[in-house]
Coordinates of C-alpha atoms and ligand atoms in Angstrom, one line a residue:
M1 CA 13.5 -15.0 24.2
N2 CA 16.5 -16.0 22.2
M3 CA 18.0 -12.7 20.9
R4 CA 20.5 -13.0 18.0
F5 CA 21.5 -9.3 17.9
S6 CA 25.1 -8.6 18.5
S7 CA 26.0 -6.8 21.7
R8 CA 26.5 -3.0 21.8
D9 CA 29.4 -1.9 19.7
C10 CA 30.7 1.3 18.1
F11 CA 28.3 0.9 15.1
S12 CA 25.3 0.5 17.3
Q13 CA 26.3 3.5 19.3
N14 CA 26.4 5.6 16.1
V15 CA 23.0 4.3 15.1
E16 CA 21.6 5.1 18.5
D17 CA 22.9 8.6 18.1
S18 CA 20.9 8.9 14.9
I19 CA 17.5 8.3 16.6
Q20 CA 15.6 11.5 17.0
K21 CA 12.9 12.2 19.5
N22 CA 9.4 13.7 19.1
I23 CA 9.5 14.2 15.3
S24 CA 6.6 15.4 13.1
L25 CA 5.5 12.8 10.6
A26 CA 3.8 15.5 8.4
T27 CA 6.2 15.0 5.5
Y28 CA 6.3 11.2 5.9
N29 CA 2.6 10.6 5.1
T30 CA 0.9 11.7 1.9
F31 CA -2.2 12.9 3.8
R32 CA 0.2 15.3 5.6
F33 CA -1.3 14.8 9.0
A34 CA 1.0 16.4 11.5
Y35 CA 1.2 13.7 14.3
R36 CA 4.5 12.9 15.9
A37 CA 6.7 9.9 16.4
E38 CA 8.1 9.3 19.9
F39 CA 11.3 8.2 18.3
F40 CA 12.3 8.4 14.7
A41 CA 15.1 7.1 12.5
I42 CA 16.0 6.4 8.9
A43 CA 17.3 3.0 7.9
D44 CA 19.5 3.2 4.8
S45 CA 21.1 -0.2 5.1
L46 CA 20.2 -3.6 6.5
D47 CA 22.9 -3.2 9.2
V48 CA 21.4 0.1 10.4
L49 CA 18.0 -1.5 10.4
K50 CA 19.2 -4.4 12.5
A51 CA 20.8 -2.0 15.0
L52 CA 17.7 0.1 15.2
L53 CA 15.6 -3.0 15.9
A54 CA 18.1 -4.1 18.5
W55 CA 17.8 -0.8 20.2
A56 CA 14.0 -0.9 20.2
S57 CA 14.0 -4.4 21.5
R58 CA 16.4 -3.5 24.3
F59 CA 14.1 -0.7 25.5
K60 CA 10.9 -2.6 24.6
H61 CA 9.7 0.0 22.2
E62 CA 7.1 -0.8 19.5
V63 CA 8.5 -0.5 16.0
T64 CA 6.6 0.9 13.0
M65 CA 8.1 0.9 9.6
I66 CA 7.0 3.3 6.9
G67 CA 7.9 3.5 3.2
G68 CA 6.5 6.4 1.1
G69 CA 3.6 6.9 3.5
S70 CA 1.2 6.9 0.6
N71 CA -1.2 4.2 2.0
L72 CA -1.2 5.4 5.6
L73 CA -3.9 7.1 7.7
I74 CA -2.0 8.5 10.7
S75 CA -4.6 9.5 13.3
G76 CA -2.6 10.1 16.4
D77 CA 0.9 10.3 17.8
V78 CA 2.9 7.1 17.3
K79 CA 4.5 5.6 20.3
G80 CA 7.9 3.8 20.0
L81 CA 10.3 3.9 17.1
V82 CA 9.2 4.9 13.6
I83 CA 11.7 3.8 11.0
V84 CA 11.6 5.1 7.5
N85 CA 12.8 2.4 5.1
R86 CA 15.4 3.8 2.7
L87 CA 17.1 0.5 1.7
T88 CA 18.1 0.8 -1.9
G89 CA 19.5 -1.5 -4.6
I90 CA 18.2 -3.3 -7.7
N91 CA 19.8 -6.5 -8.9
A92 CA 18.6 -8.2 -12.2
R93 CA 19.4 -11.8 -13.1
E94 CA 18.6 -13.0 -16.6
H95 CA 17.8 -16.7 -16.8
S96 CA 18.1 -18.7 -19.9
G97 CA 15.0 -18.4 -21.9
N98 CA 12.5 -15.7 -21.2
L99 CA 12.8 -15.0 -17.4
I100 CA 14.2 -12.0 -15.5
S101 CA 14.5 -12.2 -11.7
L102 CA 14.6 -8.8 -10.1
T103 CA 15.7 -8.4 -6.5
V104 CA 14.7 -4.9 -5.3
A105 CA 15.4 -3.3 -1.9
A106 CA 12.2 -2.2 -0.1
G107 CA 13.1 1.5 0.0
E108 CA 13.3 1.9 -3.8
N109 CA 10.6 4.1 -5.4
W110 CA 7.9 1.9 -7.0
H111 CA 7.2 4.0 -10.1
Q112 CA 10.9 4.5 -10.8
L113 CA 11.2 0.7 -10.7
V114 CA 8.3 0.3 -13.1
E115 CA 9.8 2.8 -15.5
F116 CA 13.2 1.1 -15.3
T117 CA 11.7 -2.3 -16.2
V118 CA 9.7 -0.8 -19.1
N119 CA 12.9 0.9 -20.4
Q120 CA 14.6 -2.5 -20.3
G121 CA 11.8 -3.9 -22.4
W122 CA 10.7 -6.3 -19.6
F123 CA 7.0 -7.2 -19.3
G124 CA 5.0 -7.5 -16.1
L125 CA 4.9 -4.2 -14.2
E126 CA 3.6 -1.8 -17.0
N127 CA 0.0 -1.7 -15.7
L128 CA 1.3 -0.7 -12.2
A129 CA 2.9 2.6 -13.3
L130 CA 2.5 5.8 -11.3
I131 CA 1.4 4.1 -8.1
P132 CA 2.9 6.2 -5.3
G133 CA 5.0 4.6 -2.6
T134 CA 7.9 2.3 -2.2
V135 CA 8.7 -1.2 -3.3
G136 CA 8.5 -2.6 0.2
A137 CA 5.0 -1.3 0.7
A138 CA 3.7 -2.9 -2.5
P139 CA 3.1 -6.5 -1.1
V140 CA 1.6 -5.1 2.1
Q141 CA -1.7 -4.2 0.3
N142 CA -1.0 -6.2 -2.8
I143 CA -1.1 -3.1 -5.0
G144 CA -3.1 -3.4 -8.1
A145 CA -4.3 -1.5 -11.1
Y146 CA -5.8 -2.2 -14.6
G147 CA -6.2 -5.9 -14.0
V148 CA -2.7 -6.6 -12.6
E149 CA -1.7 -7.1 -9.0
I150 CA 1.9 -7.4 -7.6
K151 CA 0.8 -10.9 -6.6
D152 CA 0.9 -11.8 -10.3
V153 CA 4.7 -11.2 -10.6
L154 CA 5.9 -11.5 -7.0
A155 CA 8.2 -14.6 -6.4
R156 CA 9.4 -14.0 -2.8
V157 CA 9.6 -11.3 -0.1
Q158 CA 12.6 -10.8 2.1
V159 CA 11.7 -10.0 5.7
I160 CA 13.3 -9.1 9.0
N161 CA 11.8 -10.4 12.2
R162 CA 11.9 -7.3 14.4
L163 CA 12.2 -9.4 17.6
S164 CA 15.0 -11.7 16.6
G165 CA 16.7 -9.7 13.8
D166 CA 16.6 -12.8 11.6
V167 CA 16.5 -12.0 7.8
Y168 CA 14.9 -14.6 5.5
W169 CA 12.8 -15.0 2.4
V170 CA 9.1 -16.0 2.4
N171 CA 7.5 -17.4 -0.8
A172 CA 4.8 -15.0 -2.2
R173 CA 2.2 -17.8 -2.1
D174 CA 2.6 -17.9 1.8
C175 CA 2.0 -14.2 2.3
G176 CA -1.8 -14.2 2.2
L177 CA -1.9 -11.9 -0.8
A178 CA -5.5 -11.1 -1.7
Y179 CA -7.4 -8.1 -3.0
R180 CA -5.6 -5.2 -1.3
D181 CA -4.6 -7.5 1.6
S182 CA -1.8 -9.6 2.9
H183 CA -0.5 -11.1 6.2
F184 CA 1.8 -8.0 6.4
K185 CA -1.4 -6.0 7.2
G186 CA -2.7 -8.7 9.4
K187 CA -1.1 -11.4 11.6
W188 CA 2.5 -10.4 10.6
L189 CA 1.9 -6.6 11.2
S190 CA 3.9 -6.2 14.3
T191 CA 6.6 -8.8 13.7
L192 CA 7.8 -9.0 10.1
L193 CA 9.1 -6.0 8.2
I194 CA 9.8 -6.1 4.5
T195 CA 13.4 -5.5 3.4
A196 CA 13.3 -6.6 -0.3
V197 CA 11.2 -8.3 -2.9
E198 CA 12.0 -10.7 -5.8
I199 CA 9.9 -10.1 -8.9
S200 CA 9.7 -12.3 -12.0
L201 CA 9.4 -10.5 -15.3
K202 CA 9.5 -11.6 -18.9
K203 CA 11.6 -10.5 -21.9
Q204 CA 8.7 -11.6 -24.2
G205 CA 5.4 -11.1 -22.5
R206 CA 1.7 -10.6 -23.1
L207 CA 0.2 -7.2 -22.4
L208 CA -3.0 -7.2 -20.3
L209 CA -5.5 -4.9 -21.9
T210 CA -8.8 -6.2 -20.5
Y211 CA -9.5 -3.1 -18.3
G212 CA -12.0 -0.8 -20.1
G213 CA -10.8 2.8 -20.0
L214 CA -7.3 1.6 -20.8
S215 CA -7.8 -0.6 -23.9
D216 CA -10.3 1.8 -25.4
R217 CA -7.6 4.5 -25.7
L218 CA -4.7 2.4 -27.0
P219 CA -3.7 1.7 -30.6
A220 CA -4.6 -1.7 -32.1
Q221 CA -1.2 -3.3 -31.5
P222 CA 0.2 -1.4 -28.5
S223 CA 3.8 -1.6 -27.4
L224 CA 4.9 -2.1 -23.8
K225 CA 5.8 1.6 -23.7
N226 CA 2.3 2.6 -25.1
V227 CA 0.7 0.8 -22.2
F228 CA 3.0 2.3 -19.6
D229 CA 2.4 5.8 -21.0
M230 CA -1.4 5.3 -21.2
V231 CA -1.6 4.1 -17.6
C232 CA 0.3 7.2 -16.5
Q233 CA -2.0 9.4 -18.5
V234 CA -5.2 7.8 -17.2
R235 CA -4.0 7.9 -13.7
S236 CA -2.9 11.5 -13.9
E237 CA -6.4 12.5 -15.3
K238 CA -8.3 10.7 -12.5
L239 CA -6.1 10.7 -9.4
P240 CA -4.7 13.7 -7.5
D241 CA -0.9 13.9 -7.3
P242 CA -0.1 13.7 -3.6
K243 CA 2.6 16.3 -4.1
T244 CA 0.0 18.9 -4.9
L245 CA -3.1 17.6 -3.1
A246 CA -2.7 15.5 0.0
N247 CA -4.4 12.0 -0.3
A248 CA -3.7 8.3 0.0
G249 CA -5.2 7.0 -3.3
S250 CA -8.4 4.9 -3.0
F251 CA -9.6 5.4 0.5
F252 CA -12.1 2.4 0.4
K253 CA -11.8 -1.0 -1.1
N254 CA -14.3 -2.0 -3.8
P255 CA -16.8 -4.1 -1.8
I256 CA -17.4 -7.7 -2.8
V257 CA -21.0 -8.9 -2.7
S258 CA -22.6 -12.3 -3.3
Q259 CA -24.4 -13.1 -6.6
D260 CA -27.8 -12.8 -4.8
Q261 CA -27.0 -9.4 -3.3
H262 CA -25.7 -8.2 -6.7
E263 CA -29.0 -9.3 -8.4
V264 CA -31.1 -7.3 -5.9
L265 CA -28.9 -4.2 -6.2
K266 CA -28.8 -4.4 -10.0
A267 CA -32.6 -4.6 -10.1
R268 CA -32.8 -1.4 -7.9
F269 CA -29.9 0.4 -9.6
P270 CA -29.6 -0.7 -13.2
N271 CA -26.6 1.5 -13.8
L272 CA -24.6 -0.1 -10.9
V273 CA -21.0 -0.6 -11.9
S274 CA -19.8 -4.1 -11.0
F275 CA -17.4 -6.8 -12.1
R276 CA -17.4 -10.5 -11.7
F277 CA -15.1 -11.5 -8.8
E278 CA -14.5 -15.1 -7.6
D279 CA -18.0 -16.4 -6.6
G280 CA -19.6 -12.9 -6.5
F281 CA -19.2 -9.4 -7.7
K282 CA -16.9 -6.5 -7.0
L283 CA -18.8 -3.2 -6.9
A284 CA -17.2 0.1 -7.9
A285 CA -17.1 1.9 -4.6
G286 CA -16.4 5.1 -6.4
W287 CA -19.7 4.8 -8.2
L288 CA -21.6 4.0 -5.0
I289 CA -20.1 7.1 -3.3
D290 CA -20.6 9.3 -6.3
Q291 CA -24.2 8.3 -6.7
A292 CA -24.8 9.0 -3.0
G293 CA -23.9 12.6 -3.8
W294 CA -20.5 12.9 -2.2
K295 CA -18.2 13.7 -5.1
G296 CA -16.5 17.1 -4.8
K297 CA -18.0 17.7 -1.3
Q298 CA -15.8 19.5 1.2
F299 CA -16.0 19.3 4.9
H300 CA -13.7 21.1 7.5
G301 CA -10.6 21.1 5.4
V302 CA -11.0 17.6 3.9
G303 CA -13.2 16.3 1.1
V304 CA -14.1 13.9 -1.6
Y305 CA -12.0 14.3 -4.8
E306 CA -14.0 16.0 -7.5
K307 CA -12.8 13.6 -10.3
Q308 CA -12.9 10.3 -8.4
A309 CA -15.2 9.7 -5.4
L310 CA -13.1 6.9 -4.0
V311 CA -10.3 9.3 -3.1
L312 CA -10.5 11.4 0.0
V313 CA -8.3 14.5 0.1
N314 CA -6.9 16.8 2.7
Y315 CA -6.9 20.5 1.8
K316 CA -5.5 21.9 5.0
D317 CA -6.3 19.9 8.1
E318 CA -3.4 19.0 10.4
T319 CA -5.3 16.2 12.2
A320 CA -7.3 13.3 10.9
D321 CA -10.4 14.2 13.0
S322 CA -12.4 15.7 10.1
L323 CA -11.4 12.9 7.7
L324 CA -12.5 10.2 10.2
L325 CA -15.9 12.0 10.5
L326 CA -16.2 12.2 6.8
E327 CA -15.3 8.6 6.4
A328 CA -18.0 7.7 9.0
E329 CA -20.6 9.8 7.2
I330 CA -19.8 8.3 3.8
K331 CA -19.9 4.7 5.1
Q332 CA -23.3 5.4 6.8
S333 CA -24.8 6.9 3.7
V334 CA -23.6 4.1 1.4
Y335 CA -24.9 1.6 3.9
D336 CA -28.3 3.3 4.1
L337 CA -28.7 3.5 0.4
Y338 CA -27.3 0.2 -0.8
G339 CA -26.9 -2.0 2.4
V340 CA -23.2 -2.3 1.5
N341 CA -20.4 -1.9 4.1
L342 CA -17.3 0.0 2.8
E343 CA -13.9 -1.1 4.1
R344 CA -11.0 1.3 4.4
E345 CA -8.0 0.6 2.3
P346 CA -5.1 2.6 4.0
V347 CA -3.4 1.2 7.0
Q348 CA -4.1 3.1 10.2
L349 CA -1.4 4.3 12.6
P350 CA -1.1 4.1 15.6
S351 CA -2.0 0.5 14.9
L352 CA -4.7 -1.1 16.8
M353 CA -3.1 -4.5 16.2
Y354 CA 0.0 -4.4 18.3
L355 CA 0.2 -7.7 20.1
D356 CA 2.4 -8.5 23.1
H357 CA 5.8 -10.0 22.3
A358 CA 4.9 -13.5 23.3
T359 CA 1.8 -13.6 21.1
N360 CA 3.9 -12.2 18.2
L361 CA 6.3 -15.1 18.4
E362 CA 3.4 -17.6 18.4
T363 CA 1.6 -16.1 15.4
L364 CA 4.7 -16.6 13.2
N365 CA 4.5 -20.3 13.4
Ligands
LIG1 N1 -16.8 5.6 -10.9 C1 -17.8 6.5 -10.8 N2 -17.6 7.7 -10.1 C2 -16.4 7.9 -9.4 C3 -15.4 6.9 -9.5 C4 -15.6 5.8 -10.3 O1 -18.9 6.4 -11.3 O2 -16.3 8.9 -8.8 C5 -17.1 4.4 -11.6 C6 -16.8 4.5 -13.1 O3 -17.8 3.9 -13.8 C7 -15.6 3.6 -13.3 C8 -15.7 2.6 -12.2 O4 -16.4 3.3 -11.1 O5 -15.6 3.0 -14.5 C9 -14.3 2.2 -11.7 O6 -13.5 3.3 -11.5 P1 -11.9 3.3 -11.8 O7 -11.6 2.6 -13.1 O8 -11.4 4.6 -11.5 O9 -11.4 2.3 -10.7 P2 -11.7 2.1 -9.2 O10 -12.5 0.9 -9.0 O11 -12.3 3.4 -8.7 C10 -9.6 0.7 -8.7 C11 -8.4 0.7 -7.7 C12 -7.4 1.8 -8.1 C13 -6.9 1.5 -9.5 C14 -8.1 1.4 -10.5 C15 -7.7 1.0 -11.9 C16 -9.4 -0.1 -5.6 C17 -9.8 0.3 -4.3 N3 -9.0 1.0 -6.4 O12 -10.2 2.0 -8.6 O13 -6.4 1.7 -7.2 O14 -6.0 2.4 -9.9 O15 -9.1 0.5 -10.0 O16 -7.4 -0.4 -11.8 O17 -9.4 -1.2 -6.0 C18 -5.6 2.6 -5.1 O18 -5.7 1.4 -4.7 O19 -5.2 3.5 -4.4 C19 -6.0 2.8 -6.5 C20 -5.9 4.1 -7.0

């Protein structure tokens, strides 16, 4: 393998000294599960990140990068080096006409970025207010809410190859962005880490108000700020704040079914909540779980949130064992009732998808 990291120097030595051993990850995941990282470090600059990756590469340690830890299900101790991404910096370029290009480092807080853009009067991110987590995590699961996904405004993603240390930009259209999915969760999981994103916003834009439950509560001619405020209000009413009740947002994806399957289900369950999606329909998983009787249920320190059945919460458990059992029970009961498979939304750690180094290099081509 052709390594492009520089040889050990004073800087690398300092970075090496900052690596801690056997650290609890309880405060680094919003479920607050208390598993441990074998090695742990914080990257607050690209140079530090490169040096950490060089160290991990030298000792053949796996690398896991985490942002805000708000879309993570940690279910065991994590081997190798866990790096918390704290890269910061926002750079805006105004183009002639209507366009703003925003380059944002991956460790910036997502909601603060949305608030900043709304205060500037820039259109594009307002429907994505109050989503917990960092900017670098946003493309990983293609965050979305109220009819908008980051895919709609994302131009490019800056990545670092954890094996070679190369930093480069990937066009958004090559990142496999789909409903709560991307290559960063799949074939790039163990090789490419996100260091920054470039987002395109508009000075004069159109508000997207098609999502029922949002538009119903807005004035006739809402402003950008009205939409931002309403999204914050609706989310606060429905979703638990991870600072006060441990959770990782929607625990399941809304399942997508064919037109035929949808027809059969609609005949059996006339109140089924569903939306047209590509060639089929997206079902509201929250409705399926709710109707199956799970909403508000508690089980060995974990439970189903009382106001939104799609959210699983952790009241006091230090391990993910009960949550995994609850997940299995919910999936089984939804399958028995509707014949629909629920898929988990958060990313699991330790990852089951670590590949060996040689395979990693191949999958990048
Ligand atoms: N519903 C119920 N019972 C429930 C929950 C929902 O009947 O307990 C029904 C309601 O009829 C409601 C419909 O399901 O109208 C949809 O619910 P909601 O508008 O709350 O949206 P969701 O489908 O549950 C998705 C995203 C959220 C996002 C909202 C708003 C997924 C997996 N979740 O939730 O994203 O904020 O839409 O756009 O797509 C997240 O990913 O973590 C997240 C919170």
